[in-house]
Every structure is written in C-alpha cells, then in structure tokens.
XYZ file of N, CA and C in Angstrom:
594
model
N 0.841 -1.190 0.000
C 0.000 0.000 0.000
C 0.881 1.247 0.000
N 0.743 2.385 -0.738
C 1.218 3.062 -0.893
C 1.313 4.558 0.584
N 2.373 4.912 0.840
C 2.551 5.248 1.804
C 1.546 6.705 1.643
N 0.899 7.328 3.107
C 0.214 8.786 2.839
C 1.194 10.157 3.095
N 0.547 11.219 2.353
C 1.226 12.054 3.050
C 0.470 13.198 3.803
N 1.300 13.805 5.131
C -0.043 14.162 5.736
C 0.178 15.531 5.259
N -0.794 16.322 5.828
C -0.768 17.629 5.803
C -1.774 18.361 6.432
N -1.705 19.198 6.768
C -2.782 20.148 7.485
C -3.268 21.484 5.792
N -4.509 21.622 5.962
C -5.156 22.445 5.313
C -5.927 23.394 5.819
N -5.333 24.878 5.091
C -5.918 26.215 5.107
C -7.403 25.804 4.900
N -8.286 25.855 5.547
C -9.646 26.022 5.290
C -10.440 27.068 5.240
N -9.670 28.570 5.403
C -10.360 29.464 5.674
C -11.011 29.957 4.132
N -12.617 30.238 4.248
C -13.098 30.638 3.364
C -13.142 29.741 1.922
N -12.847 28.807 2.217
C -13.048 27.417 1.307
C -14.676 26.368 1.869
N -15.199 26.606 0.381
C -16.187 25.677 0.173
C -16.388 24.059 0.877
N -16.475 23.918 1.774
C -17.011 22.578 2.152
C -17.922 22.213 2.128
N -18.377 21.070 1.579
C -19.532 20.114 1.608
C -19.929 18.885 2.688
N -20.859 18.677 3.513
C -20.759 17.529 3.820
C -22.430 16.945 2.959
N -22.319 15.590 3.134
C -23.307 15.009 2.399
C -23.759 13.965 3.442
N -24.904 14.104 4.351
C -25.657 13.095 5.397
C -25.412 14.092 6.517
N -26.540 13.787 7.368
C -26.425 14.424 8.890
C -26.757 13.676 10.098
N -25.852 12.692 10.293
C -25.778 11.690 11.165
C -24.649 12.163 12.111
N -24.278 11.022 12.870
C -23.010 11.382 13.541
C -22.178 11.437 13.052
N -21.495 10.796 12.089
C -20.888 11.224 11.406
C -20.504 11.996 10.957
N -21.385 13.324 10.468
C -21.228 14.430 10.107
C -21.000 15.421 11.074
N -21.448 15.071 12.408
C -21.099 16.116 13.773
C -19.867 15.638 14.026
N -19.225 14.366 13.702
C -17.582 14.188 14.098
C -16.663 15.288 13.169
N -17.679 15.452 11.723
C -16.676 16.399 10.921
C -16.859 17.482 11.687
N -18.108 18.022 11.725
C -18.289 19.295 11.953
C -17.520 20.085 13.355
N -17.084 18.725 14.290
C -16.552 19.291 15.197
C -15.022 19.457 14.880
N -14.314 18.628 14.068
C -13.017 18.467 13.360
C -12.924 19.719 12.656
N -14.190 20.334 11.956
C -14.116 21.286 11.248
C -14.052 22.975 11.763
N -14.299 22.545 13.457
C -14.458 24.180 14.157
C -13.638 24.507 14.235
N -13.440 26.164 13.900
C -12.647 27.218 13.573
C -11.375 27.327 13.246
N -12.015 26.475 11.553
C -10.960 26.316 10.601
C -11.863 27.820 9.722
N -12.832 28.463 9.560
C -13.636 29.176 8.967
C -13.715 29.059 7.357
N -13.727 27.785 7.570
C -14.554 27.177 6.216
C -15.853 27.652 5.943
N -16.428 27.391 4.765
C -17.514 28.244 4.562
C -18.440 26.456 4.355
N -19.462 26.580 4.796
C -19.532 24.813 5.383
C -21.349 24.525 4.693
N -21.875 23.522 3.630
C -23.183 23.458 3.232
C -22.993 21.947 4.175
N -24.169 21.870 4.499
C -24.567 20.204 4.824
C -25.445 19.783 4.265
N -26.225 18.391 3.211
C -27.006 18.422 2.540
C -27.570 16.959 3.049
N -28.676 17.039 3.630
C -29.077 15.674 4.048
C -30.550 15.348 4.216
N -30.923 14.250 3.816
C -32.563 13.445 4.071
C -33.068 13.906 5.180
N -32.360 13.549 6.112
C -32.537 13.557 7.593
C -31.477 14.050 8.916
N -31.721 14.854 9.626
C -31.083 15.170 10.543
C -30.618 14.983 11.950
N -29.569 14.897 12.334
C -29.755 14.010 14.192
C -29.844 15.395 14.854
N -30.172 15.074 15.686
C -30.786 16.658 16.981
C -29.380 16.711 17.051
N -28.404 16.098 16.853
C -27.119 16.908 17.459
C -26.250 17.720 16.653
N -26.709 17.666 15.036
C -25.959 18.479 14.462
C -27.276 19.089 13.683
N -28.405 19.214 14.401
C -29.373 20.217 14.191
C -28.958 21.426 15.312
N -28.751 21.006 16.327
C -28.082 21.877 17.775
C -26.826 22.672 17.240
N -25.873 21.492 16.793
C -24.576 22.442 16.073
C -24.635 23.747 14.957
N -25.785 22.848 14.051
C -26.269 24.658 13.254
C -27.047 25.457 13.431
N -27.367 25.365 14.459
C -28.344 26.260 15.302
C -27.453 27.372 16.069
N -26.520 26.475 16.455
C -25.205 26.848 17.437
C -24.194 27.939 16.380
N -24.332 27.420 15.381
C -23.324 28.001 14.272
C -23.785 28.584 12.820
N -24.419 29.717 13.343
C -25.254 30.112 12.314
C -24.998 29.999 10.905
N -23.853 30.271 10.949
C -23.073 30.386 9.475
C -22.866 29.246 8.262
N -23.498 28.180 8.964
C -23.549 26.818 8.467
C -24.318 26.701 7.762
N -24.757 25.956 6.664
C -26.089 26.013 5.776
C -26.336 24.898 5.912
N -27.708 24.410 6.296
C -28.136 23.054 6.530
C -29.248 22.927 5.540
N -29.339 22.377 4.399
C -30.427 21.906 3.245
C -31.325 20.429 4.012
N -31.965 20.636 3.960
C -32.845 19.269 4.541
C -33.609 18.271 2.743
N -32.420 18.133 2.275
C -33.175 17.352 0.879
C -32.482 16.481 0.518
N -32.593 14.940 -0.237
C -31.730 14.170 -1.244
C -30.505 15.400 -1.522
N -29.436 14.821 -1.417
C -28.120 15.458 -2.487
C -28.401 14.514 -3.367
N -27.598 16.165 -4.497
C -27.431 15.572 -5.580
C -26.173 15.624 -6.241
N -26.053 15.194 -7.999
C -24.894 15.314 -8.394
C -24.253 16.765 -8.691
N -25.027 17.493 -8.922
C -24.829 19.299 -9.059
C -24.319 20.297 -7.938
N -24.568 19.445 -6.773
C -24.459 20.275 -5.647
C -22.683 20.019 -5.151
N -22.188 18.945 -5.920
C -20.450 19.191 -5.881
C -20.172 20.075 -6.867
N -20.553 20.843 -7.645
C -19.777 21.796 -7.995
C -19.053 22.833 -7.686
N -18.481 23.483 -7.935
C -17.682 24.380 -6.936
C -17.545 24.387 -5.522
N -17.537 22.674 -5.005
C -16.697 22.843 -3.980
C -15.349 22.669 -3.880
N -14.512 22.924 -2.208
C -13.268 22.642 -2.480
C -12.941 21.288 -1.681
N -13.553 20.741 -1.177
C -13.627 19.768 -0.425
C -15.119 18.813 0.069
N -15.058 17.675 0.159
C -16.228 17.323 0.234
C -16.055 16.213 0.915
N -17.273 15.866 2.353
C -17.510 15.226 2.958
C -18.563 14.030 2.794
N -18.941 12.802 2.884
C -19.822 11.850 2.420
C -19.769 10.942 3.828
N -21.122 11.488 4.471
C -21.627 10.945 5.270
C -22.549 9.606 5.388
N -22.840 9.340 4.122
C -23.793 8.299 4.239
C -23.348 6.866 4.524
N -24.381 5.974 4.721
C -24.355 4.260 5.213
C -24.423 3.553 3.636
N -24.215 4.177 2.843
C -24.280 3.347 2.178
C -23.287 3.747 0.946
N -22.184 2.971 0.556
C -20.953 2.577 0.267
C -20.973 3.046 -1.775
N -22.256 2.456 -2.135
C -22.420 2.501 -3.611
C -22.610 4.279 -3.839
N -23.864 4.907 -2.705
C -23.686 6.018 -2.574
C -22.465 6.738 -2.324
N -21.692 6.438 -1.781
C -20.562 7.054 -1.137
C -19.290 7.338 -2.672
N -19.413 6.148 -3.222
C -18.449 5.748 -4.504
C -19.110 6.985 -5.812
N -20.656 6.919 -5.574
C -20.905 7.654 -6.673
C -20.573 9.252 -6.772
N -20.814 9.493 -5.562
C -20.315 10.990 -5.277
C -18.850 11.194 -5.041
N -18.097 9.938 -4.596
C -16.424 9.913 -4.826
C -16.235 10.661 -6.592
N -16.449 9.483 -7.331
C -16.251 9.353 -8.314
C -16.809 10.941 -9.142
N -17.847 11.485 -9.070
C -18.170 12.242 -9.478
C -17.548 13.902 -9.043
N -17.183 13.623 -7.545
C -16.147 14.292 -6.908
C -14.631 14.605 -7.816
N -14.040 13.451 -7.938
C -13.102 13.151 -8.851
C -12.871 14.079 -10.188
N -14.021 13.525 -11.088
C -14.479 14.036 -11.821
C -14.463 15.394 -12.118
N -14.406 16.274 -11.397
C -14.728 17.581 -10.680
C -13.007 17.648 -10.403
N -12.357 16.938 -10.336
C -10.999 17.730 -9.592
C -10.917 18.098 -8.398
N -12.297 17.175 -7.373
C -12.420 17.554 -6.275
C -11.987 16.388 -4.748
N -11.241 16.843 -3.616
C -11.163 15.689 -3.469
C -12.610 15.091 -2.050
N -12.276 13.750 -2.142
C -13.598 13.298 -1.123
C -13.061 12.498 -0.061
N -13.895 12.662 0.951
C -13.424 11.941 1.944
C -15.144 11.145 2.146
N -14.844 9.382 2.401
C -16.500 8.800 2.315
C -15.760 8.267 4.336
N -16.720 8.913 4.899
C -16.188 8.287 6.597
C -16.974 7.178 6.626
N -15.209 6.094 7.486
C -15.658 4.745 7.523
C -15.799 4.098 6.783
N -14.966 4.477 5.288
C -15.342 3.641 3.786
C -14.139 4.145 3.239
N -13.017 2.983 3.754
C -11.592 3.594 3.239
C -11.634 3.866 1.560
N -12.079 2.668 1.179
C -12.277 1.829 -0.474
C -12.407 3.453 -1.077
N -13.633 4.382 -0.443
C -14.154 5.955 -1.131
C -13.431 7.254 -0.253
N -11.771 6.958 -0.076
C -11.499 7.895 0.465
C -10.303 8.875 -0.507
N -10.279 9.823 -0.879
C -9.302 10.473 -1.586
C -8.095 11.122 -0.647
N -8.420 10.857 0.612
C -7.868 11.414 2.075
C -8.307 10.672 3.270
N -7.959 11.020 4.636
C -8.405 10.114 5.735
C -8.186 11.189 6.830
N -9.220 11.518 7.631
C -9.414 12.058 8.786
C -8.340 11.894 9.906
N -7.821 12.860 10.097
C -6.800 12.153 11.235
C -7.336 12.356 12.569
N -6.759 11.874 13.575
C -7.182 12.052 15.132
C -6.467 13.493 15.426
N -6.588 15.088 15.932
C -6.054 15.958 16.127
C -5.831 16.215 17.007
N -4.649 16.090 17.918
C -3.748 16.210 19.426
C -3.736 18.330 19.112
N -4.446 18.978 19.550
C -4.789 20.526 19.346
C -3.974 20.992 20.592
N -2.471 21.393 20.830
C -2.127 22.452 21.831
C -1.968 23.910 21.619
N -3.156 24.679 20.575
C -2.590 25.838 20.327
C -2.213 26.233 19.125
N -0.450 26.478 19.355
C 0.111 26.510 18.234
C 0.689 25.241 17.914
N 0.932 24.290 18.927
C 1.310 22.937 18.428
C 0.410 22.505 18.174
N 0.241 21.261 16.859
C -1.019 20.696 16.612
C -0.184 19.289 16.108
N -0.665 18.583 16.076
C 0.019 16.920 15.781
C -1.086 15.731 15.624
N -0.991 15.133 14.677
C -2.201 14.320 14.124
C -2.030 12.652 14.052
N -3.007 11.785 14.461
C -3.255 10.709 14.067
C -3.279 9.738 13.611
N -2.765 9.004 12.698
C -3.793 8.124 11.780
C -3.547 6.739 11.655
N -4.808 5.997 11.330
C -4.199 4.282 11.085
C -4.700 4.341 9.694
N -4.707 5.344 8.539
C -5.317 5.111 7.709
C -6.748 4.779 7.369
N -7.345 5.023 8.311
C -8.857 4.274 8.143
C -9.474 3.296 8.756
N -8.247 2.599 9.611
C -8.651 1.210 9.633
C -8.666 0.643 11.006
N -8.570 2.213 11.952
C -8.663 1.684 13.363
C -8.970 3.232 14.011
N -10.579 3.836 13.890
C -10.543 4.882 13.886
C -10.131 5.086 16.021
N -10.961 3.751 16.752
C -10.754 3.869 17.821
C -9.265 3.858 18.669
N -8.055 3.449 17.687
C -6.976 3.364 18.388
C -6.667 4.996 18.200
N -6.763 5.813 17.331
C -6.268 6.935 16.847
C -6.951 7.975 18.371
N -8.096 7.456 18.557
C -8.798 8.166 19.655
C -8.318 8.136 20.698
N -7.941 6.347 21.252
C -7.433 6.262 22.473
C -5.781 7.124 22.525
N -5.170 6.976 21.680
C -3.631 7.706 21.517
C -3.783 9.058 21.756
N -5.093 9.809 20.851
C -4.917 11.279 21.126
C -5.298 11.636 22.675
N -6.053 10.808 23.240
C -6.298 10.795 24.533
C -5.046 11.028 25.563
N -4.465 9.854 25.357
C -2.840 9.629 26.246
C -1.808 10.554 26.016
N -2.023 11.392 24.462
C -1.562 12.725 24.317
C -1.907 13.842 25.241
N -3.379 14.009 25.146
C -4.026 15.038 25.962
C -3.561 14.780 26.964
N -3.622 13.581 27.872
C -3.499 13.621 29.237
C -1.837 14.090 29.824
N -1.089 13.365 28.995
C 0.571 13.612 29.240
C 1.288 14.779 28.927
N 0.246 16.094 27.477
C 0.584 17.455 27.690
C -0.891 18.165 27.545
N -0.843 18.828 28.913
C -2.740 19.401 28.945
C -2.114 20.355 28.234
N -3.820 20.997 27.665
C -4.273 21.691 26.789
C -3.655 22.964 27.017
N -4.109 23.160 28.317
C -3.503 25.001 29.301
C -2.188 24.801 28.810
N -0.630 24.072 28.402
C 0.361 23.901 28.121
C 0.692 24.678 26.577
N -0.632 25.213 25.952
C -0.801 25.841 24.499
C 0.217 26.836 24.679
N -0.369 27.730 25.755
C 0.484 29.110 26.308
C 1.512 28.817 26.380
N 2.183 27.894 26.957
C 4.032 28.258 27.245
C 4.430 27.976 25.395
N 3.760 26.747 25.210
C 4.168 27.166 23.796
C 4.500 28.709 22.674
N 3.075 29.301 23.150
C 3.098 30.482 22.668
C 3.992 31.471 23.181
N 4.666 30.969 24.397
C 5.542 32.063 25.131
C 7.048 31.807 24.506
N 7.280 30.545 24.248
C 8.101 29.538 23.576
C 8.463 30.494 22.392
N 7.524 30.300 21.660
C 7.307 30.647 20.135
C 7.901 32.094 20.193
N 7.562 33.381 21.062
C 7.714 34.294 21.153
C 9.152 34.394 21.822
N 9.655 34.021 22.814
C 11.309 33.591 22.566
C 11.868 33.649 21.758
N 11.685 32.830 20.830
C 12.071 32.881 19.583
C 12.261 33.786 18.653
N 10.850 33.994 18.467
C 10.770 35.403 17.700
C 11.827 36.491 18.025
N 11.777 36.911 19.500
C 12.624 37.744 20.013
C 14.230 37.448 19.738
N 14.650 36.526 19.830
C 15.806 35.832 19.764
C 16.010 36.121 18.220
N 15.327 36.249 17.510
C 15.582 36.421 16.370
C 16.034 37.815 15.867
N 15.026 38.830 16.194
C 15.264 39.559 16.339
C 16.528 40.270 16.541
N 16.716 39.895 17.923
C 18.032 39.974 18.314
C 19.432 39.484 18.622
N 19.302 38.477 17.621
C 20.242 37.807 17.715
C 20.363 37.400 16.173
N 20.737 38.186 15.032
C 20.328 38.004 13.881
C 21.677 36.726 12.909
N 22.294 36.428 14.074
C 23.580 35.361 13.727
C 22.830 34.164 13.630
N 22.434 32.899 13.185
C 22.211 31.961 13.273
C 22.550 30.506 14.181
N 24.096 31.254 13.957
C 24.880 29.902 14.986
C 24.362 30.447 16.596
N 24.477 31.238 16.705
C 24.604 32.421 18.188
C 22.945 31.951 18.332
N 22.274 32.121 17.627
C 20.689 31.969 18.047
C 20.607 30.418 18.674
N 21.211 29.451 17.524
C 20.803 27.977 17.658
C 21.678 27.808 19.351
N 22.462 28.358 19.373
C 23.220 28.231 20.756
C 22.287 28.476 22.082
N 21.785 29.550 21.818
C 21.133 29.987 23.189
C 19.557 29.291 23.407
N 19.117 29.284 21.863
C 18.058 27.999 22.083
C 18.375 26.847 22.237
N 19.632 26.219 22.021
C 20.020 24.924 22.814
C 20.078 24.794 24.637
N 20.929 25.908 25.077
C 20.565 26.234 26.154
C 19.241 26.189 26.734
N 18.223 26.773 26.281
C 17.391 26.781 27.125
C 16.946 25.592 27.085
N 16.424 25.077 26.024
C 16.056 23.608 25.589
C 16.584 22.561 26.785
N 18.037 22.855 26.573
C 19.006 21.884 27.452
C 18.675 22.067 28.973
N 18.249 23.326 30.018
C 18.024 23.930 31.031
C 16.731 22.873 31.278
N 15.441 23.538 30.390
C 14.381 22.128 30.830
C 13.972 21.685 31.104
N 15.142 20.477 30.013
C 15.291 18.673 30.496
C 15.692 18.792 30.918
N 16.897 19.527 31.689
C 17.479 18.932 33.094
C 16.263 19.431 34.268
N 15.892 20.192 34.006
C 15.140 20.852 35.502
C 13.919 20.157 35.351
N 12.864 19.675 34.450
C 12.142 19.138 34.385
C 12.115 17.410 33.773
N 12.924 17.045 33.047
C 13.083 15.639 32.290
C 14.272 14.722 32.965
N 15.074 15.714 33.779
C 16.028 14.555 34.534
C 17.037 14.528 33.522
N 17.250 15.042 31.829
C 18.101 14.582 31.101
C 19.122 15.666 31.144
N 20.759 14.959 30.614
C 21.626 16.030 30.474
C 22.022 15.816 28.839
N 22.670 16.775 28.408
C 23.164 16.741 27.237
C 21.995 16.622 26.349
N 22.272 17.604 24.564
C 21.835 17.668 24.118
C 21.819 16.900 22.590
C-alpha cells in the first residue's frame, strides 16, 4: 500500500460540503471548528445533534433534501456521510471528476484522504492516523496525548514561540541563536526531564 502524506489544510473561506447528517457528520463538523470554512450540509434527515450544532453556528447552511450530483460543484472539499458505500463511490467518483477531493467516513475503499485524530495544543497541533482502519486506536492515543501534555500547556508554547521570535530579532547570527536555544532547551530537560546533554 502506498505510503500517505499528511498535511494540514488552510480552510479558511473554502467551500465545504458535507453530504448526510448523522453522527458522522457532527464528528466532521466538530473536526471542522474554527478552521472558517464556509460549510453546506445536505441531508434526508437530521440528528438533533448536528441540528443543535447549526443552530449553534449560524453560518452553516443546513439543506434538509436528497443530495445531488450538481451540488459538488464548486466545492473545495467534500464530505460523504452516508451508510451506504455505492452512494458514497458515486459521489467519490463524481467528486473526482470535478478535480475535487472526497473523503466517504468509515469507507476507506471511497477515500481520496483520511481524517486524522487531532492532538490541538494551540500553536502545536500533531495528528493521528491508522489510515482508516482503526478509527478507535487513533482516539485512544490522542487521549494519552491530551493527558501527558494538557491543553492550558498551548500558552508556554506560545511564550516559547515568542522567545524565539525575540531571539531572532536579536540575535540576527544563526549559529549564536541555535546556541542559546540549545541552552534553554538543554536547562528544561534537566530541571524538568532529569536529562543532560543535548
């Protein structure tokens, strides 16, 4: 099998589609908060919980009808919520078609991409995946992430980050910079990780 490659995507102000409004589609929709995608959902039927979410999120467009094949046009991304696999392939394929790519959840066979599990600290962000094929291990891992660096830990990052910046600033030598950020780096792990040497 051919190896993936990951990547994180700009979503801001890009066309998303999802297609079904099951749970499924509230797992995207929560994957999807405040990326400020511009977000249609097109579905038969709706679950109270991602009737609550666009209620919650005005900006969302919720169609209550059959999708169809017209309604992938000019998107930039597209979601396929449904239980059923032949459905899922036809709107892949027609997706395709389009130059567009699809993701069918829970139906590797119709995936042009794969959802990853998202470990979110902020400015650190770090992702997931078994490819498709073990969505619950990806869950339990991001879990043992969360728990081993909490969330509140975003900030030192950001204080981190801004170090840096500054260091840059003022310290416009490269070797001289990488030095004093080794230092601190090195400071730490010793004061916190027990380790010496870098």
């Amino acid at each position: 099998m051919a190896k993936k490659y990951p990547i994180f995507l700009n979503l801001e102000n890009k066309n998303v589609l999802l297609i079904g409004g099951g749970l499924a589609c509230l797992e995207k929709l929560q994957g999807l908060d405040g990326t400020f995608a511009r977000i249609t959902i097109i579905t038969k039927e709706v679950n109270p919980f991602v009737q609550n979410w666009t209620e919650e999120h005005t900006d969302i467009i919720l169609q209550i009808r059959e999708a169809k094949e017209e309604d992938l046009v000019g998107r930039d991304l597209i979601f396929i919520a449904t239980n059923d696999s032949e459905t899922n392939k036809r709107f892949r394929l027609h997706a395709n078609s389009l130059g567009i790519l699809a993701n069918a959840v829970d139906d590797p066979p119709n995936c042009d991409f794969y959802s990853s599990s998202l470990v979110d600290l902020g400015p650190v962000q770090f992702s997931i995946s078994t490819d498709g094929k073990f969505a619950g291990l990806t869950a339990t891992l991001r879990k043992l992430f969360e728990d081993i660096i909490p969330k509140e830990d975003g900030e030192l990052f950001e204080r981190l980050f801004l170090v840096r910046k500054t260091l840059k600033e003022r310290l416009p030598d490269q070797n001289e910079r990488r030095t004093v950020l080794k230092k601190i780096i090195l400071e730490l792990e010793e004061k916190y990780f027990g380790k010496k040497g870098l």
